[in-house]
GROMACS .gro file of C-alpha atoms in nm:
model
  209
    1MET     CA    1   0.006   0.012   0.000
    2SER     CA    2   0.160   0.332  -0.060
    3ASP     CA    3   0.225   0.620   0.153
    4SER     CA    4  -0.034   0.798   0.018
    5ALA     CA    5  -0.307   0.573   0.187
    6TYR     CA    6  -0.168   0.714   0.493
    7ARG     CA    7  -0.095   1.089   0.457
    8VAL     CA    8  -0.361   1.366   0.539
    9ASP     CA    9  -0.345   1.693   0.320
   10THR     CA   10  -0.352   2.022   0.529
   11THR     CA   11  -0.382   2.389   0.573
   12SER     CA   12  -0.358   2.545   0.850
   13ARG     CA   13  -0.710   2.472   0.982
   14LEU     CA   14  -0.863   2.226   0.685
   15ALA     CA   15  -0.766   1.833   0.673
   16GLN     CA   16  -0.833   1.625   0.432
   17TRP     CA   17  -0.780   1.241   0.415
   18ARG     CA   18  -0.797   1.063   0.123
   19ILE     CA   19  -0.972   0.709   0.087
   20ASP     CA   20  -0.920   0.508  -0.261
   21ASN     CA   21  -0.983   0.137  -0.114
   22LEU     CA   22  -1.110   0.037   0.209
   23ALA     CA   23  -1.228  -0.293   0.075
   24SER     CA   24  -0.954  -0.474   0.153
   25CYS     CA   25  -0.903  -0.366   0.555
   26SER     CA   26  -1.123  -0.354   0.822
   27TYR     CA   27  -0.920  -0.067   0.982
   28ARG     CA   28  -0.682   0.181   0.863
   29LYS     CA   29  -0.497   0.492   1.062
   30SER     CA   30  -0.315   0.807   0.915
   31ASP     CA   31  -0.017   0.930   0.954
   32PRO     CA   32   0.018   1.231   1.216
   33PHE     CA   33  -0.089   1.595   1.068
   34LYS     CA   34  -0.001   1.922   1.271
   35ILE     CA   35  -0.328   2.131   1.347
   36GLY     CA   36  -0.253   2.386   1.582
   37LYS     CA   37  -0.028   2.275   1.849
   38TRP     CA   38  -0.128   1.921   1.835
   39ASN     CA   39  -0.060   1.612   1.595
   40TRP     CA   40  -0.365   1.474   1.483
   41HIS     CA   41  -0.471   1.137   1.350
   42LEU     CA   42  -0.789   0.998   1.207
   43SER     CA   43  -0.882   0.693   1.220
   44LEU     CA   44  -1.173   0.394   1.044
   45GLU     CA   45  -1.272   0.072   1.128
   46LYS     CA   46  -1.543  -0.081   0.939
   47ASN     CA   47  -1.776  -0.356   1.134
   48ARG     CA   48  -2.132  -0.382   1.043
   49MET     CA   49  -2.116   0.016   1.040
   50LEU     CA   50  -1.806   0.278   0.930
   51PHE     CA   51  -1.666   0.446   1.239
   52VAL     CA   52  -1.473   0.743   1.194
   53LYS     CA   53  -1.253   0.876   1.503
   54LEU     CA   54  -1.021   1.182   1.505
   55TYR     CA   55  -0.765   1.198   1.800
   56PRO     CA   56  -0.474   1.421   1.887
   57GLU     CA   57  -0.147   1.220   1.917
   58VAL     CA   58  -0.064   1.113   2.231
   59SER     CA   59   0.228   1.314   2.417
   60ASN     CA   60   0.303   1.534   2.739
   61LEU     CA   61   0.128   1.824   2.494
   62THR     CA   62  -0.187   1.628   2.477
   63ARG     CA   63  -0.168   1.499   2.859
   64ASP     CA   64  -0.111   1.827   3.014
   65ASN     CA   65  -0.297   2.042   2.734
   66PRO     CA   66  -0.554   1.857   2.590
   67PRO     CA   67  -0.746   2.023   2.262
   68ILE     CA   68  -1.079   2.134   2.353
   69ALA     CA   69  -1.209   2.135   1.952
   70SER     CA   70  -1.441   2.302   1.743
   71PHE     CA   71  -1.489   2.133   1.368
   72ILE     CA   72  -1.700   2.021   1.139
   73ILE     CA   73  -1.651   1.675   1.001
   74ARG     CA   74  -1.757   1.527   0.652
   75VAL     CA   75  -1.747   1.236   0.447
   76VAL     CA   76  -1.749   1.293   0.052
   77SER     CA   77  -1.778   1.023  -0.201
   78SER     CA   78  -1.555   1.124  -0.487
   79VAL     CA   79  -1.699   0.892  -0.753
   80GLY     CA   80  -2.062   0.953  -0.900
   81ASP     CA   81  -2.281   1.210  -0.782
   82ARG     CA   82  -1.999   1.252  -0.456
   83LYS     CA   83  -2.263   1.199  -0.215
   84ALA     CA   84  -2.179   1.388   0.055
   85LEU     CA   85  -2.260   1.304   0.454
   86SER     CA   86  -2.209   1.584   0.731
   87HIS     CA   87  -2.167   1.481   1.119
   88PRO     CA   88  -2.373   1.762   1.314
   89GLU     CA   89  -2.121   2.027   1.437
   90ILE     CA   90  -1.896   1.965   1.778
   91THR     CA   91  -1.862   2.275   1.962
   92ASP     CA   92  -1.566   2.302   2.270
   93ARG     CA   93  -1.531   1.909   2.302
   94GLN     CA   94  -1.262   1.812   2.452
   95LEU     CA   95  -1.015   1.530   2.273
   96LYS     CA   96  -0.785   1.319   2.440
   97ASN     CA   97  -0.797   0.967   2.320
   98ASN     CA   98  -0.937   0.798   1.983
   99ASP     CA   99  -1.306   0.734   2.225
  100ASP     CA  100  -1.374   1.101   2.309
  101PHE     CA  101  -1.496   1.134   1.930
  102VAL     CA  102  -1.671   0.871   1.706
  103TRP     CA  103  -1.882   0.922   1.422
  104ALA     CA  104  -2.081   0.581   1.313
  105ILE     CA  105  -2.169   0.601   0.983
  106GLU     CA  106  -2.466   0.311   0.898
  107VAL     CA  107  -2.478   0.431   0.513
  108PRO     CA  108  -2.249   0.162   0.308
  109LEU     CA  109  -1.954   0.332   0.175
  110THR     CA  110  -1.766   0.196  -0.182
  111GLY     CA  111  -1.508   0.319  -0.378
  112LYS     CA  112  -1.352   0.622  -0.341
  113PHE     CA  113  -1.429   0.877  -0.044
  114ILE     CA  114  -1.270   1.165   0.109
  115ILE     CA  115  -1.282   1.280   0.447
  116ASP     CA  116  -1.285   1.639   0.564
  117VAL     CA  117  -1.204   1.812   0.858
  118GLU     CA  118  -1.260   2.209   0.898
  119PHE     CA  119  -1.099   2.341   1.265
  120LEU     CA  120  -1.344   2.620   1.359
  121ASP     CA  121  -1.169   2.651   1.659
  122LEU     CA  122  -0.934   2.487   1.905
  123LYS     CA  123  -0.869   2.641   2.295
  124ILE     CA  124  -0.650   2.504   2.563
  125ALA     CA  125  -0.800   2.556   2.942
  126PRO     CA  126  -0.543   2.758   3.173
  127SER     CA  127  -0.368   2.552   3.476
  128ASP     CA  128  -0.536   2.794   3.716
  129GLY     CA  129  -0.879   2.661   3.580
  130GLY     CA  130  -0.977   2.970   3.406
  131GLU     CA  131  -1.175   2.998   3.111
  132PRO     CA  132  -1.041   2.821   2.775
  133CYS     CA  133  -0.857   3.030   2.609
  134SER     CA  134  -0.813   3.008   2.171
  135ILE     CA  135  -0.472   2.928   2.030
  136TRP     CA  136  -0.542   3.126   1.762
  137ALA     CA  137  -0.689   3.403   1.962
  138GLU     CA  138  -0.296   3.476   2.092
  139GLY     CA  139  -0.199   3.655   1.792
  140ILE     CA  140  -0.486   3.851   1.724
  141THR     CA  141  -0.440   3.943   2.058
  142GLN     CA  142  -0.145   4.026   2.027
  143LYS     CA  143  -0.201   4.256   1.744
  144ARG     CA  144  -0.416   4.430   1.881
  145SER     CA  145  -0.243   4.463   2.152
  146ASN     CA  146   0.048   4.635   1.917
  147ALA     CA  147  -0.168   4.860   1.750
  148THR     CA  148  -0.373   4.982   2.064
  149ALA     CA  149  -0.009   5.102   2.247
  150LEU     CA  150   0.127   5.220   1.914
  151ALA     CA  151  -0.190   5.479   1.870
  152SER     CA  152  -0.119   5.591   2.241
  153LEU     CA  153   0.223   5.651   2.167
  154GLY     CA  154   0.065   5.882   1.864
  155ARG     CA  155  -0.185   6.048   2.111
  156MET     CA  156   0.132   6.141   2.314
  157LEU     CA  157   0.284   6.322   2.037
  158THR     CA  158  -0.038   6.463   1.861
  159GLU     CA  159  -0.178   6.558   2.177
  160GLY     CA  160   0.152   6.706   2.328
  161ILE     CA  161   0.074   6.457   2.621
  162HIS     CA  162   0.372   6.521   2.903
  163THR     CA  163   0.676   6.594   2.612
  164ASP     CA  164   0.930   6.692   2.774
  165ILE     CA  165   1.174   6.834   2.487
  166ILE     CA  166   1.130   7.048   2.175
  167ILE     CA  167   1.253   7.025   1.850
  168ASN     CA  168   1.326   7.342   1.698
  169ALA     CA  169   1.322   7.274   1.278
  170SER     CA  170   1.277   7.493   0.960
  171ASN     CA  171   0.931   7.512   0.977
  172GLY     CA  172   0.835   7.556   1.301
  173SER     CA  173   0.856   7.355   1.650
  174THR     CA  174   0.712   7.070   1.810
  175GLY     CA  175   0.690   6.856   2.153
  176ALA     CA  176   0.864   6.534   2.160
  177HIS     CA  177   0.965   6.306   2.456
  178ARG     CA  178   1.297   6.202   2.566
  179ALA     CA  179   1.253   5.827   2.625
  180VAL     CA  180   1.090   5.761   2.302
  181LEU     CA  181   1.364   5.944   2.103
  182ALA     CA  182   1.622   5.749   2.280
  183ALA     CA  183   1.501   5.437   2.271
  184ARG     CA  184   1.489   5.509   1.864
  185SER     CA  185   1.789   5.684   1.815
  186PRO     CA  186   2.171   5.621   1.940
  187VAL     CA  187   2.246   6.013   1.832
  188PHE     CA  188   1.980   6.137   2.028
  189ARG     CA  189   2.039   5.888   2.376
  190SER     CA  190   2.360   5.985   2.323
  191MET     CA  191   2.296   6.388   2.303
  192PHE     CA  192   2.095   6.261   2.618
  193SER     CA  193   2.318   6.099   2.796
  194HIS     CA  194   2.610   6.383   2.863
  195ASP     CA  195   2.590   6.767   2.954
  196LEU     CA  196   2.528   6.912   2.647
  197LYS     CA  197   2.314   7.185   2.570
  198GLU     CA  198   2.023   7.026   2.466
  199LYS     CA  199   2.000   6.795   2.794
  200GLU     CA  200   2.007   7.110   2.981
  201LEU     CA  201   1.801   7.388   2.777
  202SER     CA  202   1.545   7.096   2.699
  203THR     CA  203   1.564   7.206   2.318
  204ILE     CA  204   1.696   7.036   2.026
  205ASP     CA  205   1.757   7.289   1.726
  206ILE     CA  206   1.748   7.056   1.389
  207PRO     CA  207   1.749   7.383   1.117
  208ASP     CA  208   1.757   7.162   0.805
  209MET     CA  209   1.460   6.958   0.915
   0.00000   0.00000   0.00000
Protein backbone atom coordinates (compact mmCIF):
# COMPACT_ATOMS: atom_id res chain seq x y z
CA MET A 1 0.00 0.00 0.00
CA SER A 2 1.45 3.39 -0.93
CA ASP A 3 2.28 6.11 1.55
CA SER A 4 -0.51 8.25 0.11
CA ALA A 5 -3.05 5.87 1.65
CA TYR A 6 -2.13 7.22 5.09
CA ARG A 7 -1.20 10.84 4.31
CA VAL A 8 -3.52 13.65 5.39
CA ASP A 9 -3.24 16.91 3.45
CA THR A 10 -3.58 20.06 5.54
CA THR A 11 -3.77 23.82 5.48
CA SER A 12 -3.80 25.96 8.63
CA ARG A 13 -7.27 24.79 9.73
CA LEU A 14 -8.30 22.10 7.25
CA ALA A 15 -7.44 18.41 7.02
CA GLN A 16 -8.31 16.09 4.13
CA TRP A 17 -7.78 12.34 3.96
CA ARG A 18 -8.39 10.60 0.63
CA ILE A 19 -9.43 6.96 0.80
CA ASP A 20 -8.97 5.13 -2.50
CA ASN A 21 -9.91 1.64 -1.37
CA LEU A 22 -11.08 0.40 2.00
CA ALA A 23 -12.38 -2.96 0.83
CA SER A 24 -9.15 -4.82 1.58
CA CYS A 25 -8.94 -3.93 5.27
CA SER A 26 -11.17 -3.36 8.26
CA TYR A 27 -9.00 -0.74 10.02
CA ARG A 28 -6.85 2.13 8.87
CA LYS A 29 -5.08 4.89 10.80
CA SER A 30 -3.68 7.99 9.16
CA ASP A 31 -0.20 9.38 9.48
CA PRO A 32 0.03 12.19 12.06
CA PHE A 33 -0.84 15.65 10.80
CA LYS A 34 -0.30 19.01 12.49
CA ILE A 35 -3.17 21.39 13.24
CA GLY A 36 -2.58 24.06 15.87
CA LYS A 37 -0.19 22.89 18.59
CA TRP A 38 -1.01 19.19 18.28
CA ASN A 39 -0.36 16.24 16.00
CA TRP A 40 -3.60 14.49 15.08
CA HIS A 41 -4.80 11.20 13.64
CA LEU A 42 -7.88 10.08 11.78
CA SER A 43 -8.85 6.42 11.84
CA LEU A 44 -11.42 4.23 10.12
CA GLU A 45 -12.84 0.97 11.41
CA LYS A 46 -15.19 -1.05 9.21
CA ASN A 47 -17.55 -3.44 10.88
CA ARG A 48 -21.29 -3.50 10.31
CA MET A 49 -20.91 0.28 10.29
CA LEU A 50 -18.01 2.57 9.46
CA PHE A 51 -16.50 4.29 12.50
CA VAL A 52 -14.56 7.51 11.93
CA LYS A 53 -12.39 8.82 14.76
CA LEU A 54 -10.46 12.06 15.21
CA TYR A 55 -8.02 12.38 18.09
CA PRO A 56 -4.71 14.01 19.07
CA GLU A 57 -1.54 11.97 19.16
CA VAL A 58 -0.54 10.89 22.67
CA SER A 59 2.16 13.22 23.99
CA ASN A 60 3.08 15.31 27.03
CA LEU A 61 1.35 18.26 25.37
CA THR A 62 -1.89 16.28 24.97
CA ARG A 63 -1.75 15.06 28.55
CA ASP A 64 -1.01 18.51 30.02
CA ASN A 65 -3.03 20.64 27.56
CA PRO A 66 -5.61 18.50 25.75
CA PRO A 67 -7.26 20.40 22.90
CA ILE A 68 -10.82 21.61 23.25
CA ALA A 69 -11.94 21.41 19.64
CA SER A 70 -14.75 22.86 17.57
CA PHE A 71 -14.94 21.37 14.09
CA ILE A 72 -17.04 20.21 11.18
CA ILE A 73 -16.37 16.76 9.70
CA ARG A 74 -17.71 15.42 6.41
CA VAL A 75 -17.36 12.31 4.29
CA VAL A 76 -17.65 13.00 0.57
CA SER A 77 -17.83 10.37 -2.16
CA SER A 78 -15.22 11.24 -4.80
CA VAL A 79 -17.01 9.37 -7.61
CA GLY A 80 -20.44 9.54 -9.16
CA ASP A 81 -22.83 12.04 -7.59
CA ARG A 82 -20.27 13.01 -4.89
CA LYS A 83 -22.74 12.28 -2.11
CA ALA A 84 -21.75 14.01 1.14
CA LEU A 85 -22.44 13.03 4.73
CA SER A 86 -21.94 15.65 7.44
CA HIS A 87 -21.76 15.17 11.19
CA PRO A 88 -23.52 17.86 13.26
CA GLU A 89 -21.04 20.58 14.22
CA ILE A 90 -18.90 19.70 17.23
CA THR A 91 -18.41 22.56 19.68
CA ASP A 92 -15.86 22.72 22.50
CA ARG A 93 -15.26 18.96 22.75
CA GLN A 94 -12.19 18.03 24.78
CA LEU A 95 -10.24 15.35 22.94
CA LYS A 96 -7.68 13.24 24.78
CA ASN A 97 -7.89 9.80 23.21
CA ASN A 98 -9.39 7.87 20.29
CA ASP A 99 -12.71 7.32 22.04
CA ASP A 100 -13.56 10.99 22.64
CA PHE A 101 -14.94 11.51 19.13
CA VAL A 102 -16.43 8.58 17.26
CA TRP A 103 -18.75 8.99 14.26
CA ALA A 104 -20.70 5.85 13.42
CA ILE A 105 -21.82 5.94 9.78
CA GLU A 106 -24.57 3.50 8.91
CA VAL A 107 -24.62 4.28 5.18
CA PRO A 108 -22.32 1.79 3.38
CA LEU A 109 -19.41 3.51 1.67
CA THR A 110 -17.70 1.88 -1.28
CA GLY A 111 -15.07 3.04 -3.72
CA LYS A 112 -13.23 6.30 -3.23
CA PHE A 113 -14.20 8.92 -0.67
CA ILE A 114 -12.69 11.87 1.18
CA ILE A 115 -12.82 12.76 4.86
CA ASP A 116 -12.76 16.54 5.40
CA VAL A 117 -12.21 18.13 8.81
CA GLU A 118 -12.59 21.89 9.21
CA PHE A 119 -11.26 23.10 12.56
CA LEU A 120 -13.34 26.09 13.66
CA ASP A 121 -11.43 26.66 16.87
CA LEU A 122 -8.93 25.01 19.20
CA LYS A 123 -8.78 25.98 22.85
CA ILE A 124 -6.75 25.05 25.90
CA ALA A 125 -7.79 25.39 29.52
CA PRO A 126 -5.46 27.50 31.71
CA SER A 127 -3.64 25.65 34.47
CA ASP A 128 -5.31 27.89 37.07
CA GLY A 129 -8.73 26.58 36.07
CA GLY A 130 -9.94 29.70 34.25
CA GLU A 131 -11.97 29.89 31.06
CA PRO A 132 -10.50 28.03 28.06
CA CYS A 133 -8.90 30.37 25.52
CA SER A 134 -8.41 29.96 21.78
CA ILE A 135 -4.86 29.25 20.62
CA TRP A 136 -5.66 31.17 17.43
CA ALA A 137 -6.78 34.28 19.34
CA GLU A 138 -3.27 34.80 20.74
CA GLY A 139 -1.93 36.32 17.54
CA ILE A 140 -5.00 38.52 17.10
CA THR A 141 -4.76 39.70 20.69
CA GLN A 142 -1.07 40.50 20.27
CA LYS A 143 -1.74 42.49 17.08
CA ARG A 144 -4.52 44.42 18.78
CA SER A 145 -2.26 45.10 21.76
CA ASN A 146 0.52 46.38 19.47
CA ALA A 147 -1.94 48.57 17.57
CA THR A 148 -3.27 50.02 20.83
CA ALA A 149 0.27 50.75 22.05
CA LEU A 150 1.17 52.52 18.80
CA ALA A 151 -2.03 54.53 18.87
CA SER A 152 -1.29 55.62 22.44
CA LEU A 153 2.24 56.69 21.50
CA GLY A 154 0.78 58.64 18.59
CA ARG A 155 -1.61 60.46 20.93
CA MET A 156 1.27 61.33 23.25
CA LEU A 157 2.88 63.19 20.34
CA THR A 158 -0.14 64.74 18.60
CA GLU A 159 -1.75 65.88 21.85
CA GLY A 160 1.51 66.89 23.53
CA ILE A 161 0.97 64.61 26.52
CA HIS A 162 3.87 65.20 28.97
CA THR A 163 6.34 66.24 26.28
CA ASP A 164 9.68 67.12 27.85
CA ILE A 165 11.72 68.49 24.97
CA ILE A 166 11.14 70.86 22.04
CA ILE A 167 12.49 70.21 18.56
CA ASN A 168 13.03 73.39 16.54
CA ALA A 169 12.97 72.62 12.83
CA SER A 170 13.06 74.84 9.74
CA ASN A 171 9.30 75.34 9.60
CA GLY A 172 8.35 75.37 13.26
CA SER A 173 8.62 73.57 16.57
CA THR A 174 7.11 70.41 18.02
CA GLY A 175 7.10 68.77 21.41
CA ALA A 176 8.65 65.37 21.84
CA HIS A 177 9.63 62.81 24.47
CA ARG A 178 13.24 62.18 25.45
CA ALA A 179 12.61 58.52 26.30
CA VAL A 180 11.05 57.77 22.91
CA LEU A 181 13.76 59.64 21.00
CA ALA A 182 16.51 57.89 22.97
CA ALA A 183 14.93 54.47 22.42
CA ARG A 184 14.67 55.06 18.66
CA SER A 185 18.02 56.77 18.02
CA PRO A 186 21.52 56.19 19.45
CA VAL A 187 22.37 59.81 18.53
CA PHE A 188 19.59 61.19 20.75
CA ARG A 189 20.43 58.68 23.47
CA SER A 190 24.02 59.88 23.53
CA MET A 191 22.88 63.52 23.44
CA PHE A 192 20.67 63.09 26.51
CA SER A 193 23.26 61.05 28.39
CA HIS A 194 25.98 63.71 28.30
CA ASP A 195 26.16 67.29 29.51
CA LEU A 196 25.31 68.90 26.18
CA LYS A 197 23.30 72.09 25.77
CA GLU A 198 20.25 70.09 24.55
CA LYS A 199 20.12 68.31 27.89
CA GLU A 200 20.25 71.55 29.85
CA LEU A 201 17.97 73.68 27.66
CA SER A 202 15.42 70.95 26.80
CA THR A 203 15.51 72.05 23.17
CA ILE A 204 17.04 70.59 20.03
CA ASP A 205 17.75 72.79 17.01
CA ILE A 206 17.64 70.98 13.65
CA PRO A 207 17.42 73.83 11.11
CA ASP A 208 17.82 71.61 8.05
CA MET A 209 14.84 69.34 8.90
